[in-house]
Amino acid sequence: MASSGLIRLLLLLSLTGLSFAAGTKDYVLGEDSTPTSPSCNNPYLMVKVKNWVNGDEGKTAEGVGAKFGALLPSEVEKAIRLPVVVSNPYNGCSKSSSQLSGAIALSTRGDCDFSIKAQVAQAGGAKALVVINNEEDLAMMGCPENGTLDVSIFVAMIQKSDGENLKKSVEDGNKVELLLYSPKRPVVDYSVAFLWLMAVGTIIVASYWSKITVVEQNDEPYKELAEKEANAGTAKDDSEDEVMDLSVAGAVCFVITASTFLLLLYFFMSTWFVWVLIVLFCIGGIQGMHNCISSLILRKWKSGGRKGINLPIFEEVSFLSLVVLLVCVAFAIFWCVTRRESYSWIGQDVLGICLMITVLQVARLPNIKVATVLLCCAFLYDIFWVFLSPLIFKDSVMIAVARADNSGGEALPMLLRIPRFFDPWGGQNMIGFGDILFPGLLILFTFRFDKDNKKCLINGYFLWLVIGYGMGLCFTYLGLYLMNGNGQPALLYLVPCTLGVTVILGLIRGELKQLWSYGTELFPTAGDSGQANRSVRV
């Protein structure tokens, strides 16, 4: 196991990570304050803009439909491919000298209302109007304060760079064609099921990790080796069995540290700051991956860790440990180099899961008293930084940090993510490490409690908390759907579904007092020589 200092680094990195679940925003952008009437009541739908230059298909752009005009078809087969004509004048505010009949008019934003541009294009015979925004963003095209609209053509806006590329192609004499449609986002993207399995599976594997990696000693040589190691003293055991018991003060300290860390990210977010987090994540991921792989190999091949080599600083290191370390470093470097590729989520999730399994092995809650303080503080932390922080900072701090607006395109690594494979709009589903680790610490405590008290699955707590955690994740993603894909404080749902279940079951079974003060006294088990595992109080 790692040294105490490295353990503290891993625990701090993981528990101060984002506690946040998010998905991509829906294809319905929302509402605005402009007037609404029967002729101006469209939802703001995202638009796919397929384009062809001289018959060669280019990269599909994205836009947003107007609040007025015809609704775009949701299926590409029902959309019509039409030629593009640049309006003259380019602002589209007056009758165009260019022939717009049967074409899609292309004009720039500004100088008059969007509705006027649409009416002018429609009067010229255009089948649709595409407005080029004056910045790299999309804006809602609402309705004028007074008057009714008679617009029956399709109206959409695209970003500045996409529009300028189309305009240049037309001005160069190329035949440019567009096809506009607005595919609907599925109610449930099935990739979220894989994210659910990763989160729940990480906690289950971490709970059974000591059993999964127990060294098989059925053969006589292994038994003799185990006896020799047992007689060699306790120094090695102390280092390998070192754990960190969280205390009430430590639990509060972690949440305060997480809040401070979040504010630093919010105010000082930059490329170099994110790079520091990426490096720390790689260090933690390498350590976690090394521990996981080495433990699994030594389970079947214990003698593999006996041959070693002396290295400066590190002293004696086994060949197996060295080879595994090199593999893990290479894996982390590969992920770091390719972190912006479409497949990089795989490497990030592997490193993150290994890191969390390791943290859950070396950090533990001694009883429900500490668990209640930790999870209640985390519960309030999550709600405040997602929902209440805009009242102070004019922005949701957690969401702003998760978006990494000022990071130069870099993304924060302290989360599990998976692409939305079945969504025509793409995007990713994400869940922060904190949403796995905070409840995971409680679930692993109940696993130990059930084992120490010889409880079966049904009569114990572990199974019901795993079910509660899974249901809490389902409620989280239901909240994401109802909130139009906006980020949710996942602990808002996960804490009641885990800590709440523990308290209710403890009350029903009359064991709440035992759970509350568990571990305050040491009760040696049969065969215990009185030498307890070293425990670091935090």
mmCIF file of C-alpha atoms in Angstrom, residues 14-22 254-256 258-260 262 373-390 393 395-402 414 430-439 469 472-473 476 480 486-496 498:
data_model
loop_
_atom_site.group_PDB
_atom_site.id
_atom_site.type_symbol
_atom_site.label_atom_id
_atom_site.label_comp_id
_atom_site.label_asym_id
_atom_site.label_seq_id
_atom_site.Cartn_x
_atom_site.Cartn_y
_atom_site.Cartn_z
ATOM 1 C CA SER A 14 -10.658 12.525 -4.777
ATOM 2 C CA LEU A 15 -12.910 13.894 -2.050
ATOM 3 C CA THR A 16 -12.373 17.491 -3.104
ATOM 4 C CA GLY A 17 -13.263 16.585 -6.671
ATOM 5 C CA LEU A 18 -16.532 17.662 -8.205
ATOM 6 C CA SER A 19 -19.699 16.250 -6.733
ATOM 7 C CA PHE A 20 -21.839 16.804 -9.729
ATOM 8 C CA ALA A 21 -23.897 14.919 -12.303
ATOM 9 C CA ALA A 22 -24.534 16.406 -15.706
ATOM 10 C CA PHE A 254 -12.724 17.793 3.956
ATOM 11 C CA VAL A 255 -15.936 19.598 3.032
ATOM 12 C CA ILE A 256 -14.433 22.993 3.914
ATOM 13 C CA ALA A 258 -13.590 21.071 -1.047
ATOM 14 C CA SER A 259 -15.420 24.415 -0.911
ATOM 15 C CA THR A 260 -12.141 26.348 -0.820
ATOM 16 C CA LEU A 262 -13.977 24.918 -5.716
ATOM 17 C CA VAL A 373 -21.529 14.532 9.679
ATOM 18 C CA LEU A 374 -19.643 13.871 6.436
ATOM 19 C CA LEU A 375 -22.665 13.161 4.259
ATOM 20 C CA CYS A 376 -24.848 15.918 5.716
ATOM 21 C CA CYS A 377 -22.069 18.454 5.158
ATOM 22 C CA ALA A 378 -21.556 17.116 1.635
ATOM 23 C CA PHE A 379 -25.326 17.265 1.067
ATOM 24 C CA LEU A 380 -25.414 20.965 1.981
ATOM 25 C CA TYR A 381 -22.181 21.599 0.058
ATOM 26 C CA ASP A 382 -23.651 20.147 -3.128
ATOM 27 C CA ILE A 383 -26.946 22.043 -2.901
ATOM 28 C CA PHE A 384 -25.294 25.358 -2.038
ATOM 29 C CA TRP A 385 -22.678 25.375 -4.803
ATOM 30 C CA VAL A 386 -25.141 24.276 -7.491
ATOM 31 C CA PHE A 387 -28.416 26.011 -6.591
ATOM 32 C CA LEU A 388 -27.707 28.776 -4.040
ATOM 33 C CA SER A 389 -24.297 30.112 -5.111
ATOM 34 C CA PRO A 390 -25.853 32.228 -7.948
ATOM 35 C CA PHE A 393 -21.655 34.935 -7.205
ATOM 36 C CA ASP A 395 -23.384 32.154 -11.346
ATOM 37 C CA SER A 396 -23.681 28.542 -10.252
ATOM 38 C CA VAL A 397 -20.119 27.953 -9.066
ATOM 39 C CA MET A 398 -20.235 24.173 -9.457
ATOM 40 C CA ILE A 399 -21.671 24.367 -12.979
ATOM 41 C CA ALA A 400 -19.246 27.123 -14.008
ATOM 42 C CA VAL A 401 -16.288 25.045 -12.804
ATOM 43 C CA ALA A 402 -17.625 21.913 -14.489
ATOM 44 C CA MET A 414 -12.043 14.346 -11.672
ATOM 45 C CA MET A 430 -20.831 12.733 -16.384
ATOM 46 C CA ILE A 431 -20.681 12.063 -12.674
ATOM 47 C CA GLY A 432 -18.116 13.510 -10.262
ATOM 48 C CA PHE A 433 -15.836 11.396 -8.076
ATOM 49 C CA GLY A 434 -17.451 12.858 -4.965
ATOM 50 C CA ASP A 435 -20.804 11.329 -5.911
ATOM 51 C CA ILE A 436 -19.212 7.883 -5.787
ATOM 52 C CA LEU A 437 -16.769 8.303 -2.913
ATOM 53 C CA PHE A 438 -18.962 10.036 -0.315
ATOM 54 C CA PRO A 439 -21.754 7.411 -0.437
ATOM 55 C CA TYR A 469 -27.470 4.143 -4.125
ATOM 56 C CA GLY A 472 -30.478 7.570 -5.997
ATOM 57 C CA LEU A 473 -28.567 7.643 -9.279
ATOM 58 C CA THR A 476 -30.436 12.020 -10.272
ATOM 59 C CA LEU A 480 -31.430 15.873 -15.217
ATOM 60 C CA ASN A 486 -28.801 21.214 -16.461
ATOM 61 C CA GLY A 487 -26.308 19.975 -13.877
ATOM 62 C CA GLN A 488 -27.747 18.429 -10.732
ATOM 63 C CA PRO A 489 -26.305 18.160 -7.198
ATOM 64 C CA ALA A 490 -26.276 14.366 -7.178
ATOM 65 C CA LEU A 491 -25.821 14.139 -3.400
ATOM 66 C CA LEU A 492 -29.241 15.761 -3.069
ATOM 67 C CA TYR A 493 -30.618 12.385 -4.147
ATOM 68 C CA LEU A 494 -27.829 10.020 -3.042
ATOM 69 C CA VAL A 495 -27.545 11.025 0.627
ATOM 70 C CA PRO A 496 -31.238 10.360 1.500
ATOM 71 C CA THR A 498 -28.025 5.830 1.480
#
